[in-house]
Coordinates of C-alpha atoms and ligand atoms in Angstrom, one line a residue:
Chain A
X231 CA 0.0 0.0 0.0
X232 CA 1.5 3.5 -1.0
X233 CA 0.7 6.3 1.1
X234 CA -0.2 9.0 -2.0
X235 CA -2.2 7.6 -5.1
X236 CA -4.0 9.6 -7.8
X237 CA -7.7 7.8 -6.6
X238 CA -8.9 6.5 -3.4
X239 CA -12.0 4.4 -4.0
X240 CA -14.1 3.5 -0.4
X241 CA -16.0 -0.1 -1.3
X242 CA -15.4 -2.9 -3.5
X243 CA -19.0 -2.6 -4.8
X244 CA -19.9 -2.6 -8.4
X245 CA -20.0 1.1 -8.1
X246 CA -16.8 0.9 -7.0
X247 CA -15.0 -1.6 -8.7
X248 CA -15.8 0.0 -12.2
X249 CA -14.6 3.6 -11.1
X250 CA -11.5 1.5 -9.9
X251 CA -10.9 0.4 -13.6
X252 CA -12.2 3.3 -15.3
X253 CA -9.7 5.5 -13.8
X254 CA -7.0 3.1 -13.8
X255 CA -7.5 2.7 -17.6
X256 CA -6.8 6.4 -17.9
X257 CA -3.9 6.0 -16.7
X258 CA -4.4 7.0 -13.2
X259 CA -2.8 5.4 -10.2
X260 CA -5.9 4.2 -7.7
X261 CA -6.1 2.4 -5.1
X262 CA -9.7 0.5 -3.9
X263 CA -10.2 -0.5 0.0
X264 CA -13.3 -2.8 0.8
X265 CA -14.0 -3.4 4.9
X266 CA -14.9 -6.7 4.4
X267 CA -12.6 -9.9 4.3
X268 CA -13.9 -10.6 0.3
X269 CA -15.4 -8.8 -2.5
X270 CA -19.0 -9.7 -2.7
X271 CA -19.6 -11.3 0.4
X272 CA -22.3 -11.7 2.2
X273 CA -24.5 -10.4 -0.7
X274 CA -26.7 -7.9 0.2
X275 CA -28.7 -8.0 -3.0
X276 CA -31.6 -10.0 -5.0
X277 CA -29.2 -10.3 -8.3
X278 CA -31.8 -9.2 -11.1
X279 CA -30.9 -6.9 -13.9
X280 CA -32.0 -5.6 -17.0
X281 CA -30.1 -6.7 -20.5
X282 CA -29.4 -3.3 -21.7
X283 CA -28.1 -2.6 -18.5
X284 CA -25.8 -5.3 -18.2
X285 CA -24.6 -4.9 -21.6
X286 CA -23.4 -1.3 -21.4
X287 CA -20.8 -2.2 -19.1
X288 CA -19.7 -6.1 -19.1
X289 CA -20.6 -8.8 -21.5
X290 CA -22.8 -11.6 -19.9
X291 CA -20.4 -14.5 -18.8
X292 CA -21.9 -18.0 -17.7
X293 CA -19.5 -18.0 -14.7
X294 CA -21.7 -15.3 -12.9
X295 CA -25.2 -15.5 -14.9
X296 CA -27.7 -18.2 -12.6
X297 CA -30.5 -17.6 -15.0
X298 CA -31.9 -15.8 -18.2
X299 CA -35.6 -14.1 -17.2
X300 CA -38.0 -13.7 -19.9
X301 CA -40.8 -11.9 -18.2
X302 CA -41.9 -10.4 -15.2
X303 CA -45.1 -11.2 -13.3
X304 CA -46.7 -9.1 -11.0
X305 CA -49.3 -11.3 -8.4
X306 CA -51.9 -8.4 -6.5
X307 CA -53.6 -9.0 -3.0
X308 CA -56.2 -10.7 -4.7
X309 CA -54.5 -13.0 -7.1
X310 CA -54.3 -11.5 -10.3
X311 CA -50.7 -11.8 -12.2
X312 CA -50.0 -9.4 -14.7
X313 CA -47.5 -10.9 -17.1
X314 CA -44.9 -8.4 -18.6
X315 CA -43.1 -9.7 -21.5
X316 CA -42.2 -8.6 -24.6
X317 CA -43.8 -9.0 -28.0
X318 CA -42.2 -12.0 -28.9
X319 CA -42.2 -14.4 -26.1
X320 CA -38.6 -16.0 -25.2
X321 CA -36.8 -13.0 -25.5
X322 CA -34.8 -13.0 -22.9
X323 CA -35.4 -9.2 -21.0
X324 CA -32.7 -9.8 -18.4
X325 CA -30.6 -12.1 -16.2
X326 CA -30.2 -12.7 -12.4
X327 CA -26.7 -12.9 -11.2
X328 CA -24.5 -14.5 -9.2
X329 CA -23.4 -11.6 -7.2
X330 CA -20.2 -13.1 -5.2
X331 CA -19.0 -14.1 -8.5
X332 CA -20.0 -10.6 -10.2
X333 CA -18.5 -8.4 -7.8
X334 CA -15.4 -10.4 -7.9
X335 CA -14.9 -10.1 -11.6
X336 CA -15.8 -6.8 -11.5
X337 CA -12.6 -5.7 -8.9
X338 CA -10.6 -8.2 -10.9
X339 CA -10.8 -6.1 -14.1
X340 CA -10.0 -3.1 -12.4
X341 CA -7.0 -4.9 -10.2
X342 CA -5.8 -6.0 -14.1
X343 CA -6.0 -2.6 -15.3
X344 CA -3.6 -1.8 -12.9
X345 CA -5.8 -0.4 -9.0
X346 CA -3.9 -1.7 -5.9
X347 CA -7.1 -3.4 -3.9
X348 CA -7.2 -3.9 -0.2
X349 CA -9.3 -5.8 1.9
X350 CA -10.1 -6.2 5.5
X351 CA -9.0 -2.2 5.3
X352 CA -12.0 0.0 6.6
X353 CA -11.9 3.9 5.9
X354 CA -12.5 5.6 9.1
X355 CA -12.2 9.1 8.4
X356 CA -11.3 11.2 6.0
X357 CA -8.1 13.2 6.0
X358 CA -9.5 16.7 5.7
X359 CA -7.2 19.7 4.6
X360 CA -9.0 23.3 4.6
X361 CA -12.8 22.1 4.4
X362 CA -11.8 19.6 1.1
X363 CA -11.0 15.8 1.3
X364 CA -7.1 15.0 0.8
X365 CA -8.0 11.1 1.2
X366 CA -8.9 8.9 3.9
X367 CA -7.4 7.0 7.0
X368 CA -8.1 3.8 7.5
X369 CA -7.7 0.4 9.0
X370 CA -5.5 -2.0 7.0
X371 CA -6.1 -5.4 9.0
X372 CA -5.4 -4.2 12.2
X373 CA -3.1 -1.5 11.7
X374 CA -4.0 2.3 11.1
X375 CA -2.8 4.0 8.5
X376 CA -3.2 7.1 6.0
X377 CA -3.5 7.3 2.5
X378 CA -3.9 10.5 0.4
X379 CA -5.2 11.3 -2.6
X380 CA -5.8 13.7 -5.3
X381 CA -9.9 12.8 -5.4
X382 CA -11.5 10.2 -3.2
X383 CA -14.4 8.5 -4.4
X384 CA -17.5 7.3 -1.8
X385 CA -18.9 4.2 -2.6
X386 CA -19.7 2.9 0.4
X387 CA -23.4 1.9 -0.4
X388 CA -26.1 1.9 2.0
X389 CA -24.0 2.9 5.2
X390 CA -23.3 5.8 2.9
X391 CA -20.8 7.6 5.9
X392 CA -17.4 8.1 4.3
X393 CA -19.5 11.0 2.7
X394 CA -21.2 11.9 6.0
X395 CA -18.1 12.2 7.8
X396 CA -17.4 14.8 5.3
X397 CA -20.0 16.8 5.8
X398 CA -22.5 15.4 2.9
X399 CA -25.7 14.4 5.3
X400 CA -26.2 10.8 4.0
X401 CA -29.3 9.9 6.3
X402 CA -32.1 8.3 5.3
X403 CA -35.5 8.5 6.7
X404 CA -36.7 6.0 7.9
X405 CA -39.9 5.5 6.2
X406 CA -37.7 5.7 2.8
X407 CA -35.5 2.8 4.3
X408 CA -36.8 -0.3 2.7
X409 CA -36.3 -3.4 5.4
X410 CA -35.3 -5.8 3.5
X411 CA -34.7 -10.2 4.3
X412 CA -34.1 -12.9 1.8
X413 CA -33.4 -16.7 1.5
X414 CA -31.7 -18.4 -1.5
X415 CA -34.5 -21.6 -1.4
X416 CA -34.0 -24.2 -3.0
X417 CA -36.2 -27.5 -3.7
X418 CA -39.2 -25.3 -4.7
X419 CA -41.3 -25.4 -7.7
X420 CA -41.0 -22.1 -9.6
X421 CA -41.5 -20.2 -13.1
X422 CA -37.6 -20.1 -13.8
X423 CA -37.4 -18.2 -16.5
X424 CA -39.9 -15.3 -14.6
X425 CA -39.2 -12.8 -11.6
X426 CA -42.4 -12.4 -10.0
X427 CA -43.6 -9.7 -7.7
X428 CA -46.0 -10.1 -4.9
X429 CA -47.8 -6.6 -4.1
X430 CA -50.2 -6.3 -1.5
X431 CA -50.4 -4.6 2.0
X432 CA -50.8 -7.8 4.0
X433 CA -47.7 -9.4 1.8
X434 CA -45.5 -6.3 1.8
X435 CA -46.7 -3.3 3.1
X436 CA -45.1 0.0 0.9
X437 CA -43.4 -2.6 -1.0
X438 CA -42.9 -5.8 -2.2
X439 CA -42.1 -9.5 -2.2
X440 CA -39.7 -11.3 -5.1
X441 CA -39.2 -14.3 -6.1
X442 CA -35.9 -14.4 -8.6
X443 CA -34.9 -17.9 -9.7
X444 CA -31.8 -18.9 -9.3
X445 CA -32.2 -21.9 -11.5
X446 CA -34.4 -24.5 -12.3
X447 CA -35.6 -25.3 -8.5
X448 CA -34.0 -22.6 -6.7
X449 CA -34.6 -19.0 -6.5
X450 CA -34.2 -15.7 -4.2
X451 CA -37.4 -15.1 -2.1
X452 CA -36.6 -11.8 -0.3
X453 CA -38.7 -9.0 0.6
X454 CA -39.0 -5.1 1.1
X455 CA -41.3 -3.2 3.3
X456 CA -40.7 0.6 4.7
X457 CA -39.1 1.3 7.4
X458 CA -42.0 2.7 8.7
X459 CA -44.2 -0.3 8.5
X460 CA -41.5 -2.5 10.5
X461 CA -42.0 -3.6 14.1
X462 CA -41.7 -6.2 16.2
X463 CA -43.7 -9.3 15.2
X464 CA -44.2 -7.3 11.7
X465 CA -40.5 -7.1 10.6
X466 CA -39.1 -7.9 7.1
X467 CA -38.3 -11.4 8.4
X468 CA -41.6 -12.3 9.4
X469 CA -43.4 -11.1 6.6
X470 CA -41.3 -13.6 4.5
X471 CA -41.2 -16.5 6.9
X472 CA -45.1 -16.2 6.8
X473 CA -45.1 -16.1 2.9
X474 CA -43.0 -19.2 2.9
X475 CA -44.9 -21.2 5.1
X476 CA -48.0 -20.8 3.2
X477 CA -46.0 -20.7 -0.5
X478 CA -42.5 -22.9 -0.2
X479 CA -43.4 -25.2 3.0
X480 CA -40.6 -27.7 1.7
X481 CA -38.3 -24.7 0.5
X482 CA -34.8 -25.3 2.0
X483 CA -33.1 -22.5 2.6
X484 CA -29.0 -22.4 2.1
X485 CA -28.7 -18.8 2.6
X486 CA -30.3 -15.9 4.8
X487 CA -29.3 -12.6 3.9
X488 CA -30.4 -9.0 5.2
X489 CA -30.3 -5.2 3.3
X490 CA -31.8 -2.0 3.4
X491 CA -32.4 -0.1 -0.1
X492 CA -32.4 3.5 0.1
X493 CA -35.6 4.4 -1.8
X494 CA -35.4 8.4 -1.1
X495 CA -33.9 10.8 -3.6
X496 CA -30.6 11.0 -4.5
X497 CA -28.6 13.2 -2.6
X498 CA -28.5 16.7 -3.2
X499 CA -25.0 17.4 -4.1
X500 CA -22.8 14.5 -5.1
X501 CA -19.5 16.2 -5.2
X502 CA -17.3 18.6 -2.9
X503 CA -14.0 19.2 -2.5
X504 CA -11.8 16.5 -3.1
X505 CA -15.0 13.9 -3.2
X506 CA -17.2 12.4 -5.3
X507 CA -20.2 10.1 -4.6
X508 CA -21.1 6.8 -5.8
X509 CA -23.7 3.9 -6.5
X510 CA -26.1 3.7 -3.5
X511 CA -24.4 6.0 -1.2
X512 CA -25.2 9.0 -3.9
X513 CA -28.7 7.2 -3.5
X514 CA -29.3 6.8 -6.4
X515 CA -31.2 3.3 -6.5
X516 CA -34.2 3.1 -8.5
X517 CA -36.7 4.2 -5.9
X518 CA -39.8 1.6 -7.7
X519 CA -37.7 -1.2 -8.5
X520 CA -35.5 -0.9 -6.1
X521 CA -32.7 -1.8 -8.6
X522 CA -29.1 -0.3 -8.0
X523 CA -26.2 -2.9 -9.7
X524 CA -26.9 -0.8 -13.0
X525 CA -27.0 2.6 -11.4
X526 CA -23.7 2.1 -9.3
X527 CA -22.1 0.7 -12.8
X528 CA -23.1 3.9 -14.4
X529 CA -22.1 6.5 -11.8
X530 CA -18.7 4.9 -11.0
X531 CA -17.6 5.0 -14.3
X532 CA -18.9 8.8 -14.6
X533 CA -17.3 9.9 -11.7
X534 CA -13.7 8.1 -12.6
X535 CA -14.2 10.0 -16.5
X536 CA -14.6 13.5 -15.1
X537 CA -12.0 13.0 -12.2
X538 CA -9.4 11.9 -14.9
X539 CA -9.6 15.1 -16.4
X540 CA -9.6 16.7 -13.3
X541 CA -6.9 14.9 -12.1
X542 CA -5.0 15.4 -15.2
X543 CA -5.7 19.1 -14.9
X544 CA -4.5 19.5 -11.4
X545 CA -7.8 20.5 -9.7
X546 CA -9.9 18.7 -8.1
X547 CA -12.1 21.2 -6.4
X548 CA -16.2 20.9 -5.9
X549 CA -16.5 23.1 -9.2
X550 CA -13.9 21.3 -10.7
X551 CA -15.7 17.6 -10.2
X552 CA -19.3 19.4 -10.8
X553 CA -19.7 18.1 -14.2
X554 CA -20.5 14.6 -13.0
X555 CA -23.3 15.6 -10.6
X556 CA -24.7 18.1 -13.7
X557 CA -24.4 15.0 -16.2
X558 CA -25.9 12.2 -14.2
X559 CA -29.0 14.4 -13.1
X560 CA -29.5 14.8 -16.7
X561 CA -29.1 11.3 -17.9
X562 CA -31.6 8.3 -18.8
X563 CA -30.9 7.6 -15.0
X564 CA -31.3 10.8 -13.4
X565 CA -34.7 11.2 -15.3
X566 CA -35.9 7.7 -14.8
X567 CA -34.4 8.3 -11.4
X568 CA -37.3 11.3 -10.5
X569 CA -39.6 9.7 -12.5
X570 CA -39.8 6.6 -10.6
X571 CA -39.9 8.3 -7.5
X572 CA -43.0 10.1 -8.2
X573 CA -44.5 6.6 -9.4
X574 CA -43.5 5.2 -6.4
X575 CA -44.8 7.9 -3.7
X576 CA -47.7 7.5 -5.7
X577 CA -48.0 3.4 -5.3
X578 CA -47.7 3.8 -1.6
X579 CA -51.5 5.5 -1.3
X580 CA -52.8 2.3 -2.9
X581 CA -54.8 0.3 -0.6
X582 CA -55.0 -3.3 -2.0
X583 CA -58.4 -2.8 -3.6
X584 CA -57.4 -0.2 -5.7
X585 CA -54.4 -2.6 -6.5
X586 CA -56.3 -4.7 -7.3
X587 CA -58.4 -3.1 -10.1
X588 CA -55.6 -1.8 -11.5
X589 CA -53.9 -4.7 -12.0
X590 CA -57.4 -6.4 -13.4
X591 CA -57.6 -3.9 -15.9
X592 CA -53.8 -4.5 -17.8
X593 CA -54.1 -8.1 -16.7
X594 CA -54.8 -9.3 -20.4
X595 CA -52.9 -6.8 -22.1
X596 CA -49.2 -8.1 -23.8
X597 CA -46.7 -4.8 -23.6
X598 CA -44.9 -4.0 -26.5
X599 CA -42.2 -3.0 -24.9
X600 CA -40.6 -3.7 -21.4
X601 CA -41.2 -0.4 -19.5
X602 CA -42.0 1.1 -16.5
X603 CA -43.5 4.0 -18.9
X604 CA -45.4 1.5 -21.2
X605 CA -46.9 0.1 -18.0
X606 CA -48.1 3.3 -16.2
X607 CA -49.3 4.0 -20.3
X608 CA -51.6 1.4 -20.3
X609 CA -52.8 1.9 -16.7
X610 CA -53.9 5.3 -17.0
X611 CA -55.8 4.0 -20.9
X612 CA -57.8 1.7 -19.1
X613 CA -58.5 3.0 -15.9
X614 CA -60.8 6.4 -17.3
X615 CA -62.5 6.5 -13.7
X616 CA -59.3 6.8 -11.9
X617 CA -58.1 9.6 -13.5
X618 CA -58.3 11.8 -10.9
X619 CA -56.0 9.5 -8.9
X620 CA -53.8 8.6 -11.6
X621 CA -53.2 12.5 -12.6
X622 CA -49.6 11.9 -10.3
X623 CA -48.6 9.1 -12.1
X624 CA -49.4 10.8 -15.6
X625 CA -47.8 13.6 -14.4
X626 CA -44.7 11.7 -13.7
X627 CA -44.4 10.5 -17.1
X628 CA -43.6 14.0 -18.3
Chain B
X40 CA -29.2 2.1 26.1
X41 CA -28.8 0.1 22.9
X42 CA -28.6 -3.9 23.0
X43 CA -27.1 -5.6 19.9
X44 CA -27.8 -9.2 19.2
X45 CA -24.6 -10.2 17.3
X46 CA -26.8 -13.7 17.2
X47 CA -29.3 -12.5 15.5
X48 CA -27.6 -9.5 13.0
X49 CA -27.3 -10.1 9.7
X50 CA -24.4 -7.5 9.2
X51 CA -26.5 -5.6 6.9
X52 CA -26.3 -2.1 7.4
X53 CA -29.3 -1.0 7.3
X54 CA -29.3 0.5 11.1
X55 CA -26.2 2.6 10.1
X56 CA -28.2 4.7 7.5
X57 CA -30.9 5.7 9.4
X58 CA -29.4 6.5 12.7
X59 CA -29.8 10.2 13.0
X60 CA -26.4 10.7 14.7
X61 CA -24.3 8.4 13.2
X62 CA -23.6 6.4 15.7
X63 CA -23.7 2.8 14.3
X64 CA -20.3 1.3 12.1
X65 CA -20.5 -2.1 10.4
X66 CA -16.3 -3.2 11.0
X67 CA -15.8 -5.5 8.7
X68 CA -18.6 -8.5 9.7
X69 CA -19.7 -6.9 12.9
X70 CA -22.1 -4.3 13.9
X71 CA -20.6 -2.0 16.7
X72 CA -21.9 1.6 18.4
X73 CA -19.2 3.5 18.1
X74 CA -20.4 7.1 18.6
X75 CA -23.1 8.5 21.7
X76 CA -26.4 7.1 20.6
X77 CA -29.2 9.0 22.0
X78 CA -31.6 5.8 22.2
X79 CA -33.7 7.0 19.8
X80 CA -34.7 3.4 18.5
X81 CA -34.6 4.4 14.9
X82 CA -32.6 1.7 14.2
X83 CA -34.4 -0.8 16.2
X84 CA -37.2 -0.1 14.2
X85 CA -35.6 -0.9 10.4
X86 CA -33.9 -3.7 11.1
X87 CA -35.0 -6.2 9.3
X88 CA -34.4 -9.1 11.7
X89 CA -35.4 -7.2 15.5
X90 CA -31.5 -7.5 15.9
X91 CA -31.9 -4.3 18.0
X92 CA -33.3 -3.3 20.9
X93 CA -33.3 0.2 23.3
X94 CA -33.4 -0.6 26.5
X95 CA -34.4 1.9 29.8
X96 CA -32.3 1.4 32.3
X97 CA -34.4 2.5 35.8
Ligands
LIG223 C1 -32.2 -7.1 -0.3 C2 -31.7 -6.4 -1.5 C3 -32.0 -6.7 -2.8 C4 -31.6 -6.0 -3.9 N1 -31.9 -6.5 -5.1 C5 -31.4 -5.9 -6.2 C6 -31.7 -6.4 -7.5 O1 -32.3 -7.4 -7.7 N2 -31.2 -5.7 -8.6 C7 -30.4 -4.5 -8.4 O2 -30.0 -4.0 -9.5 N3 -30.1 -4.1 -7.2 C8 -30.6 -4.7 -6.1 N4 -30.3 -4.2 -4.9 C9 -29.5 -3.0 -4.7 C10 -28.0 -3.3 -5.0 O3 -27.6 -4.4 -4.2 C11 -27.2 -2.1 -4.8 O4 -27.7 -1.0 -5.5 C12 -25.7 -2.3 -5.3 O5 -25.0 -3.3 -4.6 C13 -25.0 -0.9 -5.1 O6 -23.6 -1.0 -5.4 P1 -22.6 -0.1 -4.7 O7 -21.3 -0.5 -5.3 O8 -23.1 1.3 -4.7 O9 -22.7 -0.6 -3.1 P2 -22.4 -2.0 -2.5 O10 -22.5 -3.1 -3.4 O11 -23.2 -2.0 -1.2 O12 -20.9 -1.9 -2.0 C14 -20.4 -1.0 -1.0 C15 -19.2 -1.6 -0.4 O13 -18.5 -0.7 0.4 C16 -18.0 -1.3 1.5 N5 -17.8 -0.3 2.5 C17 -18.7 0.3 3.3 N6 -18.1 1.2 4.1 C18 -16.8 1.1 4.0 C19 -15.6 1.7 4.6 N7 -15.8 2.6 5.5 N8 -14.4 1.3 4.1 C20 -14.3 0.4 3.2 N9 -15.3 -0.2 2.6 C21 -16.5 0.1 2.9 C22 -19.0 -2.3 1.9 O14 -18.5 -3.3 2.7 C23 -19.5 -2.8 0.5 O15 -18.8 -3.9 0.1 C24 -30.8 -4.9 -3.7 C25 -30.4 -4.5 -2.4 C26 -30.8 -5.2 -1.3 C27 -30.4 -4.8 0.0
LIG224 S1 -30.1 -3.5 10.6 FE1 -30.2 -5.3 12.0 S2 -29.3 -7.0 10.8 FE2 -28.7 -5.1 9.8 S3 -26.7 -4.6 10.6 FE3 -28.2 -3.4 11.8 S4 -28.6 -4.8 13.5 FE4 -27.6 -6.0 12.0
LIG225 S1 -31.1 4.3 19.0 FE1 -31.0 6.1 17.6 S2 -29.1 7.2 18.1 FE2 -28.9 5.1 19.0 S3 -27.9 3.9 17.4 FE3 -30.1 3.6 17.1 S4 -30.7 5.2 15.6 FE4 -28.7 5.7 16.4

């Protein structure tokens, strides 16, 4: 480990891992620290993402793909399962991965393009020099030691406090904290080329259960609720041991993960001096979905762009780094980002009646296309009498 | 006062972003309070496997 590099990344994360080989591509020395003893490990994640998605950073690779989805299904309170697929059934729409192995190619690549990596080393404050970050210190294994840097990079995902520490406020409420539990089950008969999405109040209040497979027999079951909603007796774990009681009784269960998704905005700034914030400690999940492997791709390899030049240029200032905040707001992400948002705060007035005739009404309809937008389309087309209600979600697709 | 069950945690971090005064760390597979917590059971409440408990002393 030197003590001066050009990058200091904070978390082995995919956000991380592909500023780490962004920047080190461009020639930059950068070094990547991750707290935990391996890369990937425990997962705190329910592996699904979109095709496009995938493909705009990292080819699909068997070695980390468990399964190839071709539709979605969305099962209401009372039953009903809306099928999302496209046009022509069999095309496959997206993949769930195999996270431990994902992550790890993901730090590999940027450990072959030339970033030192550390684990076991835990930032624990950053070195601050005349209000702007000059890198962090940490705890290498035991033994305490400072490392400096042009631009350090947060991507310390949900804990989100490498930023805090620097003055960014990182907290999220609670009831935008979705609680989240999840079993890898296997021995259970499932749809295994579908993700399905339970939706209902008594299922998963203010958000939802999945059901990713994993395979032929074997899938994630894992659910979200809000912050809010959890309580003793009524926590994320109980939901989901109730729902497999009733749904996988012979499920066995060979791992038991926990998480909490960040389903607020993203933060308000996302640079200052010396630092630049990353993946889900920017919050920037998808606050609908609940989907951040993409997001975190995206912004890490943003971030690592405009610091090369800033690097390169000799300033690394808030005004200097600006660029990356301006350019993400005004991406595909940063719109779906606010879009979703709304969709969402709008979602969590439904009670499960209403749910349920919404879902009725698009129940028989085949999407063209696989969208959030093509769905809320149709929703508001066949729901005339509702149009009072749904004026927030139409208003969100502007 | 805060009680962690280390038996029970799932080392998510989920406590650590919604504590109000930052008081939580995950070290590397261990949750530990590290800072003055003001026992304002924020956390208690979003964990996602009751992990957490305050606790009034008398
Ligand atoms: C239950 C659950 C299900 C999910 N399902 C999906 C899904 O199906 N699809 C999807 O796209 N997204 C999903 N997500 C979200 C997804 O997991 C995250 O968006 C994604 O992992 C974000 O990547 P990241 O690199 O920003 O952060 P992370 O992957 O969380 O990585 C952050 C890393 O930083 C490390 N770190 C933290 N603090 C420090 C420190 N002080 N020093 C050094 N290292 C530190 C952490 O140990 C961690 O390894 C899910 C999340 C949860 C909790
Ligand atoms: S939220 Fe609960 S399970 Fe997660 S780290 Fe905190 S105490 Fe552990
Ligand atoms: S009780 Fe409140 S202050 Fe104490 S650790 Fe929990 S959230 Fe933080």
């Amino acid at each position: 480990m030197k003590n001066k590099y050009d990058m200091l990344v904070v978390g082995g994360g995919p956000a991380g891992a592909l500023a780490a080989k962004t920047a080190a591509e461009a020639g930059n020395t950068v070094c990547l620290i991750e707290k935990r003893p391996a890369i990937g490990t425990p997962i705190r994640c329910a592996e699904g993402i979109g095709k496009e998605c995938l493909f705009e950073f990292i080819q699909p690779d068997p070695r980390w793909i468990s399964a190839e989805i071709e539709r979605a299904r969305l099962i209401t309170p009372n039953g009903t399962s809306v099928s999302l697929e496209q046009e022509n059934p069999g095309n496959v729409v997206g993949y769930i991965l195999d996270r431990k192995i994902f992550d790890r190619e993901l730090v590999w690549q940027a450990a072959e393009a030339g970033a030192d990596v550390f684990v076991k080393t835990r930032a624990t404050a950053p070195i601050m020099e005349g209000g702007a970050v000059r890198g962090a210190k940490v705890m290498a294994t035991g033994s305490p030691a400072d490392i400096r840097a042009d631009v350090v990079l947060a991507a310390d995902g949900t804990e989100a406090q490498f930023a805090r520490w620097a003055g960014l406020d990182t907290t999220v409420p609670l009831r935008e904290m979705m609680s989240c539990a999840q079993y890898l089950l296997t021995d259970i008969d499932i749809d295994a080329a579908s993700t399905d999405f339970y939706l209902g109040n008594d299922v998963a209040p203010e958000g939802y259960l999945w059901v990713f497979p994993k395979g032929d027999r074997t899938a994630n079951v894992g659910i979200g609720i809000s912050g809010r909603k959890s309580r003793d007796g009524s926590r994320a774990k109980d939901y989901l041991d109730r729902f497999i009681a009733k749904n996988f009784p012979g499920g066995k269960t060979i791992e038991a993960i926990a998480g909490g998704v960040p389903v607020c905005q993203p933060l308000p700034c996302t640079v200052a001096d010396g630092l630049m914030v990353i993946g889900d400690a920017a919050r920037v999940v998808d606050p609908l979905t609940g989907g951040g492997i993409g997001n975190a791709m995206y912004t890490g390899k943003l971030a690592a762009q405009v610091a090369s030049k800033c690097i390169s240029a000799g300033d690394c200032s808030k005004a200097a780094l600006m660029p990356y905040d301006t350019e993400w707001r005004a991406s595909r992400m940063g719109k779906s980002l606010e879009r979703n948002y709304r969709v969402k705060e709008f979602f969590i007035t439904l009670n499960d009646k209403k749910l349920n005739v919404l879902a009725d009404s698009v129940a028989s309809v085949g999407l063209a296309e696989f969208s959030v937008s093509a769905l809320i389309r149709e929703l508001i087309k066949r729901n005339p009498r509702m149009l009072f209600e749904l004026k927030a979600l139409k208003d969100a697709l502007q | 006062m805060l009680r962690i069950n280390r038996d029970k945690c799932g080392y998510c971090g989920t406590c650590v972003a919604v504590c109000p005064e930052d008081a939580l760390e995950l070290i590397d597979a261990y949750l530990s309070l590290e800072r003055d917590c003001i026992a304002c059971g924020i956390c208690a409440r979003a964990c996602p496997l009751g992990a957490l408990e305050v606790v009034h002393e008398e």
